[in-house]
Amino acid sequence: MASIEQVKAALIQATEQGDVVVGQIRSSLEQTEQTLVRLRAVAAGTGHPALTEAIGRAEQSRQRLGEALHLIQGSSDAARNYIGVLG
């Protein structure tokens, strides 16, 4: 059985990794925004269905990245709360 200190150490490592993931998702969100800007600029003169699809999929990607960001932040918050419970 792991000691409380071992559990706390593992939780701290997990939250630190979560912080890394948050940074990666934020970077992905920024890049997705840049992609959307470029796609919209290209699509400005056309109504081609392929471009509409590309924009729609990029928007879905942005939304899901936002959801993933929210979830991983919640995970880290819950782990930090448990660290507090452990004392």
PDB file of N, CA and C in Angstrom:
ATOM      1  N   MET A   1       0.845  -1.182   0.000  1.00  0.00           N
ATOM      2  CA  MET A   1       0.000   0.000   0.000  1.00  0.00           C
ATOM      3  C   MET A   1       0.889   1.244   0.000  1.00  0.00           C
ATOM      4  N   ALA A   2       0.542   2.209  -0.827  1.00  0.00           N
ATOM      5  CA  ALA A   2       1.326   3.441  -0.940  1.00  0.00           C
ATOM      6  C   ALA A   2       1.055   4.347   0.261  1.00  0.00           C
ATOM      7  N   SER A   3       2.097   5.048   0.661  1.00  0.00           N
ATOM      8  CA  SER A   3       1.938   6.007   1.751  1.00  0.00           C
ATOM      9  C   SER A   3       1.240   7.264   1.241  1.00  0.00           C
ATOM     10  N   ILE A   4       0.757   8.064   2.161  1.00  0.00           N
ATOM     11  CA  ILE A   4       0.107   9.320   1.791  1.00  0.00           C
ATOM     12  C   ILE A   4       1.070  10.205   1.012  1.00  0.00           C
ATOM     13  N   GLU A   5       2.314  10.235   1.435  1.00  0.00           N
ATOM     14  CA  GLU A   5       3.306  11.063   0.732  1.00  0.00           C
ATOM     15  C   GLU A   5       3.536  10.575  -0.698  1.00  0.00           C
ATOM     16  N   GLN A   6       3.517   9.268  -0.894  1.00  0.00           N
ATOM     17  CA  GLN A   6       3.676   8.717  -2.244  1.00  0.00           C
ATOM     18  C   GLN A   6       2.474   9.075  -3.119  1.00  0.00           C
ATOM     19  N   VAL A   7       1.302   8.998  -2.531  1.00  0.00           N
ATOM     20  CA  VAL A   7       0.086   9.347  -3.271  1.00  0.00           C
ATOM     21  C   VAL A   7       0.121  10.827  -3.634  1.00  0.00           C
ATOM     22  N   LYS A   8       0.481  11.669  -2.678  1.00  0.00           N
ATOM     23  CA  LYS A   8       0.560  13.104  -2.943  1.00  0.00           C
ATOM     24  C   LYS A   8       1.586  13.409  -4.033  1.00  0.00           C
ATOM     25  N   ALA A   9       2.727  12.740  -3.976  1.00  0.00           N
ATOM     26  CA  ALA A   9       3.764  12.952  -4.986  1.00  0.00           C
ATOM     27  C   ALA A   9       3.259  12.567  -6.375  1.00  0.00           C
ATOM     28  N   ALA A  10       2.536  11.449  -6.453  1.00  0.00           N
ATOM     29  CA  ALA A  10       1.990  11.013  -7.739  1.00  0.00           C
ATOM     30  C   ALA A  10       0.935  11.989  -8.248  1.00  0.00           C
ATOM     31  N   LEU A  11       0.119  12.498  -7.339  1.00  0.00           N
ATOM     32  CA  LEU A  11      -0.902  13.478  -7.727  1.00  0.00           C
ATOM     33  C   LEU A  11      -0.269  14.775  -8.205  1.00  0.00           C
ATOM     34  N   ILE A  12       0.784  15.202  -7.541  1.00  0.00           N
ATOM     35  CA  ILE A  12       1.494  16.417  -7.964  1.00  0.00           C
ATOM     36  C   ILE A  12       2.058  16.231  -9.367  1.00  0.00           C
ATOM     37  N   GLN A  13       2.646  15.073  -9.625  1.00  0.00           N
ATOM     38  CA  GLN A  13       3.170  14.795 -10.967  1.00  0.00           C
ATOM     39  C   GLN A  13       2.050  14.812 -12.007  1.00  0.00           C
ATOM     40  N   ALA A  14       0.922  14.245 -11.642  1.00  0.00           N
ATOM     41  CA  ALA A  14      -0.212  14.220 -12.574  1.00  0.00           C
ATOM     42  C   ALA A  14      -0.706  15.630 -12.867  1.00  0.00           C
ATOM     43  N   THR A  15      -0.795  16.472 -11.843  1.00  0.00           N
ATOM     44  CA  THR A  15      -1.268  17.847 -12.080  1.00  0.00           C
ATOM     45  C   THR A  15      -0.255  18.644 -12.883  1.00  0.00           C
ATOM     46  N   GLU A  16       1.028  18.395 -12.653  1.00  0.00           N
ATOM     47  CA  GLU A  16       2.052  19.071 -13.459  1.00  0.00           C
ATOM     48  C   GLU A  16       1.953  18.653 -14.921  1.00  0.00           C
ATOM     49  N   GLN A  17       1.711  17.364 -15.161  1.00  0.00           N
ATOM     50  CA  GLN A  17       1.519  16.892 -16.530  1.00  0.00           C
ATOM     51  C   GLN A  17       0.264  17.512 -17.116  1.00  0.00           C
ATOM     52  N   GLY A  18      -0.781  17.637 -16.307  1.00  0.00           N
ATOM     53  CA  GLY A  18      -1.999  18.300 -16.765  1.00  0.00           C
ATOM     54  C   GLY A  18      -1.731  19.729 -17.194  1.00  0.00           C
ATOM     55  N   ASP A  19      -0.861  20.424 -16.459  1.00  0.00           N
ATOM     56  CA  ASP A  19      -0.493  21.793 -16.832  1.00  0.00           C
ATOM     57  C   ASP A  19       0.214  21.830 -18.190  1.00  0.00           C
ATOM     58  N   VAL A  20       1.037  20.817 -18.446  1.00  0.00           N
ATOM     59  CA  VAL A  20       1.712  20.719 -19.748  1.00  0.00           C
ATOM     60  C   VAL A  20       0.668  20.518 -20.852  1.00  0.00           C
ATOM     61  N   VAL A  21      -0.290  19.636 -20.598  1.00  0.00           N
ATOM     62  CA  VAL A  21      -1.347  19.365 -21.576  1.00  0.00           C
ATOM     63  C   VAL A  21      -2.155  20.634 -21.846  1.00  0.00           C
ATOM     64  N   VAL A  22      -2.455  21.401 -20.802  1.00  0.00           N
ATOM     65  CA  VAL A  22      -3.181  22.662 -20.972  1.00  0.00           C
ATOM     66  C   VAL A  22      -2.425  23.574 -21.934  1.00  0.00           C
ATOM     67  N   GLY A  23      -1.129  23.685 -21.751  1.00  0.00           N
ATOM     68  CA  GLY A  23      -0.326  24.515 -22.655  1.00  0.00           C
ATOM     69  C   GLY A  23      -0.371  24.008 -24.088  1.00  0.00           C
ATOM     70  N   GLN A  24      -0.322  22.715 -24.252  1.00  0.00           N
ATOM     71  CA  GLN A  24      -0.369  22.131 -25.590  1.00  0.00           C
ATOM     72  C   GLN A  24      -1.720  22.374 -26.245  1.00  0.00           C
ATOM     73  N   ILE A  25      -2.785  22.231 -25.473  1.00  0.00           N
ATOM     74  CA  ILE A  25      -4.116  22.466 -26.039  1.00  0.00           C
ATOM     75  C   ILE A  25      -4.276  23.938 -26.405  1.00  0.00           C
ATOM     76  N   ARG A  26      -3.796  24.831 -25.558  1.00  0.00           N
ATOM     77  CA  ARG A  26      -3.883  26.258 -25.882  1.00  0.00           C
ATOM     78  C   ARG A  26      -3.129  26.573 -27.165  1.00  0.00           C
ATOM     79  N   SER A  27      -1.970  25.971 -27.329  1.00  0.00           N
ATOM     80  CA  SER A  27      -1.212  26.156 -28.569  1.00  0.00           C
ATOM     81  C   SER A  27      -2.001  25.620 -29.764  1.00  0.00           C
ATOM     82  N   SER A  28      -2.617  24.469 -29.598  1.00  0.00           N
ATOM     83  CA  SER A  28      -3.434  23.892 -30.670  1.00  0.00           C
ATOM     84  C   SER A  28      -4.621  24.786 -30.992  1.00  0.00           C
ATOM     85  N   LEU A  29      -5.218  25.373 -29.965  1.00  0.00           N
ATOM     86  CA  LEU A  29      -6.339  26.297 -30.194  1.00  0.00           C
ATOM     87  C   LEU A  29      -5.890  27.505 -31.009  1.00  0.00           C
ATOM     88  N   GLU A  30      -4.736  28.055 -30.669  1.00  0.00           N
ATOM     89  CA  GLU A  30      -4.210  29.205 -31.421  1.00  0.00           C
ATOM     90  C   GLU A  30      -3.952  28.833 -32.876  1.00  0.00           C
ATOM     91  N   GLN A  31      -3.374  27.673 -33.098  1.00  0.00           N
ATOM     92  CA  GLN A  31      -3.099  27.231 -34.459  1.00  0.00           C
ATOM     93  C   GLN A  31      -4.384  26.958 -35.221  1.00  0.00           C
ATOM     94  N   THR A  32      -5.386  26.433 -34.539  1.00  0.00           N
ATOM     95  CA  THR A  32      -6.678  26.199 -35.173  1.00  0.00           C
ATOM     96  C   THR A  32      -7.316  27.525 -35.573  1.00  0.00           C
ATOM     97  N   GLU A  33      -7.201  28.530 -34.712  1.00  0.00           N
ATOM     98  CA  GLU A  33      -7.711  29.867 -35.048  1.00  0.00           C
ATOM     99  C   GLU A  33      -7.025  30.413 -36.295  1.00  0.00           C
ATOM    100  N   GLN A  34      -5.715  30.238 -36.378  1.00  0.00           N
ATOM    101  CA  GLN A  34      -4.979  30.695 -37.560  1.00  0.00           C
ATOM    102  C   GLN A  34      -5.450  29.965 -38.814  1.00  0.00           C
ATOM    103  N   THR A  35      -5.707  28.678 -38.670  1.00  0.00           N
ATOM    104  CA  THR A  35      -6.224  27.887 -39.790  1.00  0.00           C
ATOM    105  C   THR A  35      -7.571  28.431 -40.234  1.00  0.00           C
ATOM    106  N   LEU A  36      -8.443  28.725 -39.279  1.00  0.00           N
ATOM    107  CA  LEU A  36      -9.764  29.262 -39.610  1.00  0.00           C
ATOM    108  C   LEU A  36      -9.657  30.611 -40.319  1.00  0.00           C
ATOM    109  N   VAL A  37      -8.775  31.456 -39.864  1.00  0.00           N
ATOM    110  CA  VAL A  37      -8.588  32.761 -40.507  1.00  0.00           C
ATOM    111  C   VAL A  37      -8.180  32.561 -41.962  1.00  0.00           C
ATOM    112  N   ARG A  38      -7.246  31.661 -42.194  1.00  0.00           N
ATOM    113  CA  ARG A  38      -6.777  31.416 -43.567  1.00  0.00           C
ATOM    114  C   ARG A  38      -7.888  30.805 -44.432  1.00  0.00           C
ATOM    115  N   LEU A  39      -8.590  29.839 -43.857  1.00  0.00           N
ATOM    116  CA  LEU A  39      -9.668  29.217 -44.631  1.00  0.00           C
ATOM    117  C   LEU A  39     -10.756  30.225 -44.981  1.00  0.00           C
ATOM    118  N   ARG A  40     -11.117  31.061 -44.036  1.00  0.00           N
ATOM    119  CA  ARG A  40     -12.149  32.066 -44.298  1.00  0.00           C
ATOM    120  C   ARG A  40     -11.678  33.086 -45.327  1.00  0.00           C
ATOM    121  N   ALA A  41     -10.416  33.430 -45.277  1.00  0.00           N
ATOM    122  CA  ALA A  41      -9.878  34.371 -46.265  1.00  0.00           C
ATOM    123  C   ALA A  41      -9.943  33.771 -47.666  1.00  0.00           C
ATOM    124  N   VAL A  42      -9.610  32.528 -47.790  1.00  0.00           N
ATOM    125  CA  VAL A  42      -9.652  31.850 -49.086  1.00  0.00           C
ATOM    126  C   VAL A  42     -11.091  31.688 -49.560  1.00  0.00           C
ATOM    127  N   ALA A  43     -11.981  31.420 -48.624  1.00  0.00           N
ATOM    128  CA  ALA A  43     -13.375  31.174 -48.977  1.00  0.00           C
ATOM    129  C   ALA A  43     -14.155  32.448 -49.267  1.00  0.00           C
ATOM    130  N   ALA A  44     -13.549  33.597 -49.032  1.00  0.00           N
ATOM    131  CA  ALA A  44     -14.268  34.872 -49.162  1.00  0.00           C
ATOM    132  C   ALA A  44     -14.873  35.078 -50.543  1.00  0.00           C
ATOM    133  N   GLY A  45     -14.283  34.539 -51.570  1.00  0.00           N
ATOM    134  CA  GLY A  45     -14.811  34.770 -52.907  1.00  0.00           C
ATOM    135  C   GLY A  45     -15.554  33.591 -53.499  1.00  0.00           C
ATOM    136  N   THR A  46     -15.743  32.571 -52.728  1.00  0.00           N
ATOM    137  CA  THR A  46     -16.350  31.365 -53.278  1.00  0.00           C
ATOM    138  C   THR A  46     -17.296  30.738 -52.266  1.00  0.00           C
ATOM    139  N   GLY A  47     -18.189  29.971 -52.745  1.00  0.00           N
ATOM    140  CA  GLY A  47     -19.097  29.254 -51.869  1.00  0.00           C
ATOM    141  C   GLY A  47     -18.942  27.758 -52.063  1.00  0.00           C
ATOM    142  N   HIS A  48     -17.742  27.351 -52.431  1.00  0.00           N
ATOM    143  CA  HIS A  48     -17.530  25.937 -52.747  1.00  0.00           C
ATOM    144  C   HIS A  48     -17.772  25.076 -51.515  1.00  0.00           C
ATOM    145  N   PRO A  49     -18.496  23.972 -51.697  1.00  0.00           N
ATOM    146  CA  PRO A  49     -18.824  23.095 -50.568  1.00  0.00           C
ATOM    147  C   PRO A  49     -17.597  22.527 -49.846  1.00  0.00           C
ATOM    148  N   ALA A  50     -16.512  22.312 -50.559  1.00  0.00           N
ATOM    149  CA  ALA A  50     -15.316  21.762 -49.915  1.00  0.00           C
ATOM    150  C   ALA A  50     -14.747  22.746 -48.903  1.00  0.00           C
ATOM    151  N   LEU A  51     -14.773  24.030 -49.241  1.00  0.00           N
ATOM    152  CA  LEU A  51     -14.285  25.037 -48.300  1.00  0.00           C
ATOM    153  C   LEU A  51     -15.239  25.199 -47.124  1.00  0.00           C
ATOM    154  N   THR A  52     -16.509  25.127 -47.383  1.00  0.00           N
ATOM    155  CA  THR A  52     -17.497  25.190 -46.301  1.00  0.00           C
ATOM    156  C   THR A  52     -17.288  24.025 -45.343  1.00  0.00           C
ATOM    157  N   GLU A  53     -17.034  22.857 -45.894  1.00  0.00           N
ATOM    158  CA  GLU A  53     -16.770  21.683 -45.058  1.00  0.00           C
ATOM    159  C   GLU A  53     -15.481  21.867 -44.255  1.00  0.00           C
ATOM    160  N   ALA A  54     -14.443  22.373 -44.889  1.00  0.00           N
ATOM    161  CA  ALA A  54     -13.164  22.585 -44.207  1.00  0.00           C
ATOM    162  C   ALA A  54     -13.328  23.544 -43.030  1.00  0.00           C
ATOM    163  N   ILE A  55     -14.059  24.617 -43.251  1.00  0.00           N
ATOM    164  CA  ILE A  55     -14.300  25.590 -42.181  1.00  0.00           C
ATOM    165  C   ILE A  55     -15.117  24.962 -41.059  1.00  0.00           C
ATOM    166  N   GLY A  56     -16.149  24.235 -41.418  1.00  0.00           N
ATOM    167  CA  GLY A  56     -16.988  23.588 -40.413  1.00  0.00           C
ATOM    168  C   GLY A  56     -16.220  22.601 -39.560  1.00  0.00           C
ATOM    169  N   ARG A  57     -15.361  21.833 -40.192  1.00  0.00           N
ATOM    170  CA  ARG A  57     -14.569  20.857 -39.441  1.00  0.00           C
ATOM    171  C   ARG A  57     -13.547  21.549 -38.541  1.00  0.00           C
ATOM    172  N   ALA A  58     -12.952  22.605 -39.030  1.00  0.00           N
ATOM    173  CA  ALA A  58     -12.002  23.361 -38.200  1.00  0.00           C
ATOM    174  C   ALA A  58     -12.713  23.986 -37.006  1.00  0.00           C
ATOM    175  N   GLU A  59     -13.929  24.473 -37.220  1.00  0.00           N
ATOM    176  CA  GLU A  59     -14.707  25.033 -36.105  1.00  0.00           C
ATOM    177  C   GLU A  59     -15.051  23.952 -35.078  1.00  0.00           C
ATOM    178  N   GLN A  60     -15.390  22.760 -35.550  1.00  0.00           N
ATOM    179  CA  GLN A  60     -15.660  21.644 -34.634  1.00  0.00           C
ATOM    180  C   GLN A  60     -14.401  21.291 -33.839  1.00  0.00           C
ATOM    181  N   SER A  61     -13.280  21.308 -34.527  1.00  0.00           N
ATOM    182  CA  SER A  61     -12.009  21.033 -33.865  1.00  0.00           C
ATOM    183  C   SER A  61     -11.745  22.048 -32.767  1.00  0.00           C
ATOM    184  N   ARG A  62     -11.978  23.310 -33.065  1.00  0.00           N
ATOM    185  CA  ARG A  62     -11.784  24.371 -32.072  1.00  0.00           C
ATOM    186  C   ARG A  62     -12.694  24.131 -30.867  1.00  0.00           C
ATOM    187  N   GLN A  63     -13.939  23.782 -31.123  1.00  0.00           N
ATOM    188  CA  GLN A  63     -14.891  23.543 -30.039  1.00  0.00           C
ATOM    189  C   GLN A  63     -14.455  22.358 -29.173  1.00  0.00           C
ATOM    190  N   ARG A  64     -14.036  21.302 -29.798  1.00  0.00           N
ATOM    191  CA  ARG A  64     -13.640  20.113 -29.039  1.00  0.00           C
ATOM    192  C   ARG A  64     -12.339  20.344 -28.274  1.00  0.00           C
ATOM    193  N   LEU A  65     -11.445  21.122 -28.851  1.00  0.00           N
ATOM    194  CA  LEU A  65     -10.233  21.472 -28.102  1.00  0.00           C
ATOM    195  C   LEU A  65     -10.594  22.287 -26.865  1.00  0.00           C
ATOM    196  N   GLY A  66     -11.551  23.187 -27.015  1.00  0.00           N
ATOM    197  CA  GLY A  66     -12.019  23.962 -25.862  1.00  0.00           C
ATOM    198  C   GLY A  66     -12.608  23.065 -24.793  1.00  0.00           C
ATOM    199  N   GLU A  67     -13.368  22.068 -25.218  1.00  0.00           N
ATOM    200  CA  GLU A  67     -13.933  21.110 -24.267  1.00  0.00           C
ATOM    201  C   GLU A  67     -12.825  20.315 -23.578  1.00  0.00           C
ATOM    202  N   ALA A  68     -11.838  19.889 -24.345  1.00  0.00           N
ATOM    203  CA  ALA A  68     -10.724  19.133 -23.773  1.00  0.00           C
ATOM    204  C   ALA A  68      -9.954  19.987 -22.769  1.00  0.00           C
ATOM    205  N   LEU A  69      -9.776  21.256 -23.089  1.00  0.00           N
ATOM    206  CA  LEU A  69      -9.091  22.170 -22.181  1.00  0.00           C
ATOM    207  C   LEU A  69      -9.852  22.262 -20.855  1.00  0.00           C
ATOM    208  N   HIS A  70     -11.149  22.438 -20.948  1.00  0.00           N
ATOM    209  CA  HIS A  70     -11.986  22.538 -19.751  1.00  0.00           C
ATOM    210  C   HIS A  70     -11.907  21.252 -18.918  1.00  0.00           C
ATOM    211  N   LEU A  71     -11.941  20.112 -19.575  1.00  0.00           N
ATOM    212  CA  LEU A  71     -11.917  18.832 -18.871  1.00  0.00           C
ATOM    213  C   LEU A  71     -10.593  18.581 -18.168  1.00  0.00           C
ATOM    214  N   ILE A  72      -9.482  18.836 -18.837  1.00  0.00           N
ATOM    215  CA  ILE A  72      -8.183  18.577 -18.210  1.00  0.00           C
ATOM    216  C   ILE A  72      -7.936  19.552 -17.070  1.00  0.00           C
ATOM    217  N   GLN A  73      -8.417  20.782 -17.204  1.00  0.00           N
ATOM    218  CA  GLN A  73      -8.301  21.725 -16.094  1.00  0.00           C
ATOM    219  C   GLN A  73      -9.117  21.239 -14.901  1.00  0.00           C
ATOM    220  N   GLY A  74     -10.303  20.718 -15.150  1.00  0.00           N
ATOM    221  CA  GLY A  74     -11.132  20.173 -14.084  1.00  0.00           C
ATOM    222  C   GLY A  74     -10.485  18.970 -13.416  1.00  0.00           C
ATOM    223  N   SER A  75      -9.829  18.156 -14.214  1.00  0.00           N
ATOM    224  CA  SER A  75      -9.129  17.002 -13.679  1.00  0.00           C
ATOM    225  C   SER A  75      -8.017  17.443 -12.728  1.00  0.00           C
ATOM    226  N   SER A  76      -7.232  18.407 -13.160  1.00  0.00           N
ATOM    227  CA  SER A  76      -6.150  18.909 -12.315  1.00  0.00           C
ATOM    228  C   SER A  76      -6.694  19.556 -11.045  1.00  0.00           C
ATOM    229  N   ASP A  77      -7.776  20.303 -11.178  1.00  0.00           N
ATOM    230  CA  ASP A  77      -8.394  20.933  -9.997  1.00  0.00           C
ATOM    231  C   ASP A  77      -8.847  19.878  -8.995  1.00  0.00           C
ATOM    232  N   ALA A  78      -9.477  18.816  -9.485  1.00  0.00           N
ATOM    233  CA  ALA A  78      -9.948  17.755  -8.598  1.00  0.00           C
ATOM    234  C   ALA A  78      -8.777  17.064  -7.898  1.00  0.00           C
ATOM    235  N   ALA A  79      -7.699  16.832  -8.642  1.00  0.00           N
ATOM    236  CA  ALA A  79      -6.515  16.195  -8.037  1.00  0.00           C
ATOM    237  C   ALA A  79      -5.902  17.113  -6.976  1.00  0.00           C
ATOM    238  N   ARG A  80      -5.845  18.419  -7.275  1.00  0.00           N
ATOM    239  CA  ARG A  80      -5.306  19.357  -6.289  1.00  0.00           C
ATOM    240  C   ARG A  80      -6.197  19.408  -5.044  1.00  0.00           C
ATOM    241  N   ASN A  81      -7.492  19.336  -5.238  1.00  0.00           N
ATOM    242  CA  ASN A  81      -8.406  19.298  -4.095  1.00  0.00           C
ATOM    243  C   ASN A  81      -8.158  18.061  -3.230  1.00  0.00           C
ATOM    244  N   TYR A  82      -7.904  16.947  -3.862  1.00  0.00           N
ATOM    245  CA  TYR A  82      -7.646  15.720  -3.117  1.00  0.00           C
ATOM    246  C   TYR A  82      -6.323  15.816  -2.361  1.00  0.00           C
ATOM    247  N   ILE A  83      -5.344  16.460  -2.978  1.00  0.00           N
ATOM    248  CA  ILE A  83      -4.074  16.678  -2.268  1.00  0.00           C
ATOM    249  C   ILE A  83      -4.348  17.447  -0.970  1.00  0.00           C
ATOM    250  N   GLY A  84      -5.244  18.438  -1.059  1.00  0.00           N
ATOM    251  CA  GLY A  84      -5.610  19.200   0.118  1.00  0.00           C
ATOM    252  C   GLY A  84      -6.305  18.344   1.172  1.00  0.00           C
ATOM    253  N   VAL A  85      -7.126  17.416   0.719  1.00  0.00           N
ATOM    254  CA  VAL A  85      -7.802  16.502   1.647  1.00  0.00           C
ATOM    255  C   VAL A  85      -6.788  15.630   2.378  1.00  0.00           C
ATOM    256  N   LEU A  86      -5.763  15.209   1.640  1.00  0.00           N
ATOM    257  CA  LEU A  86      -4.740  14.348   2.244  1.00  0.00           C
ATOM    258  C   LEU A  86      -3.902  15.091   3.276  1.00  0.00           C
ATOM    259  N   GLY A  87      -3.872  16.422   3.142  1.00  0.00           N
ATOM    260  CA  GLY A  87      -3.137  17.227   4.134  1.00  0.00           C
ATOM    261  C   GLY A  87      -1.717  17.471   3.815  1.00  0.00           C
TER     262      GLY A  87
END
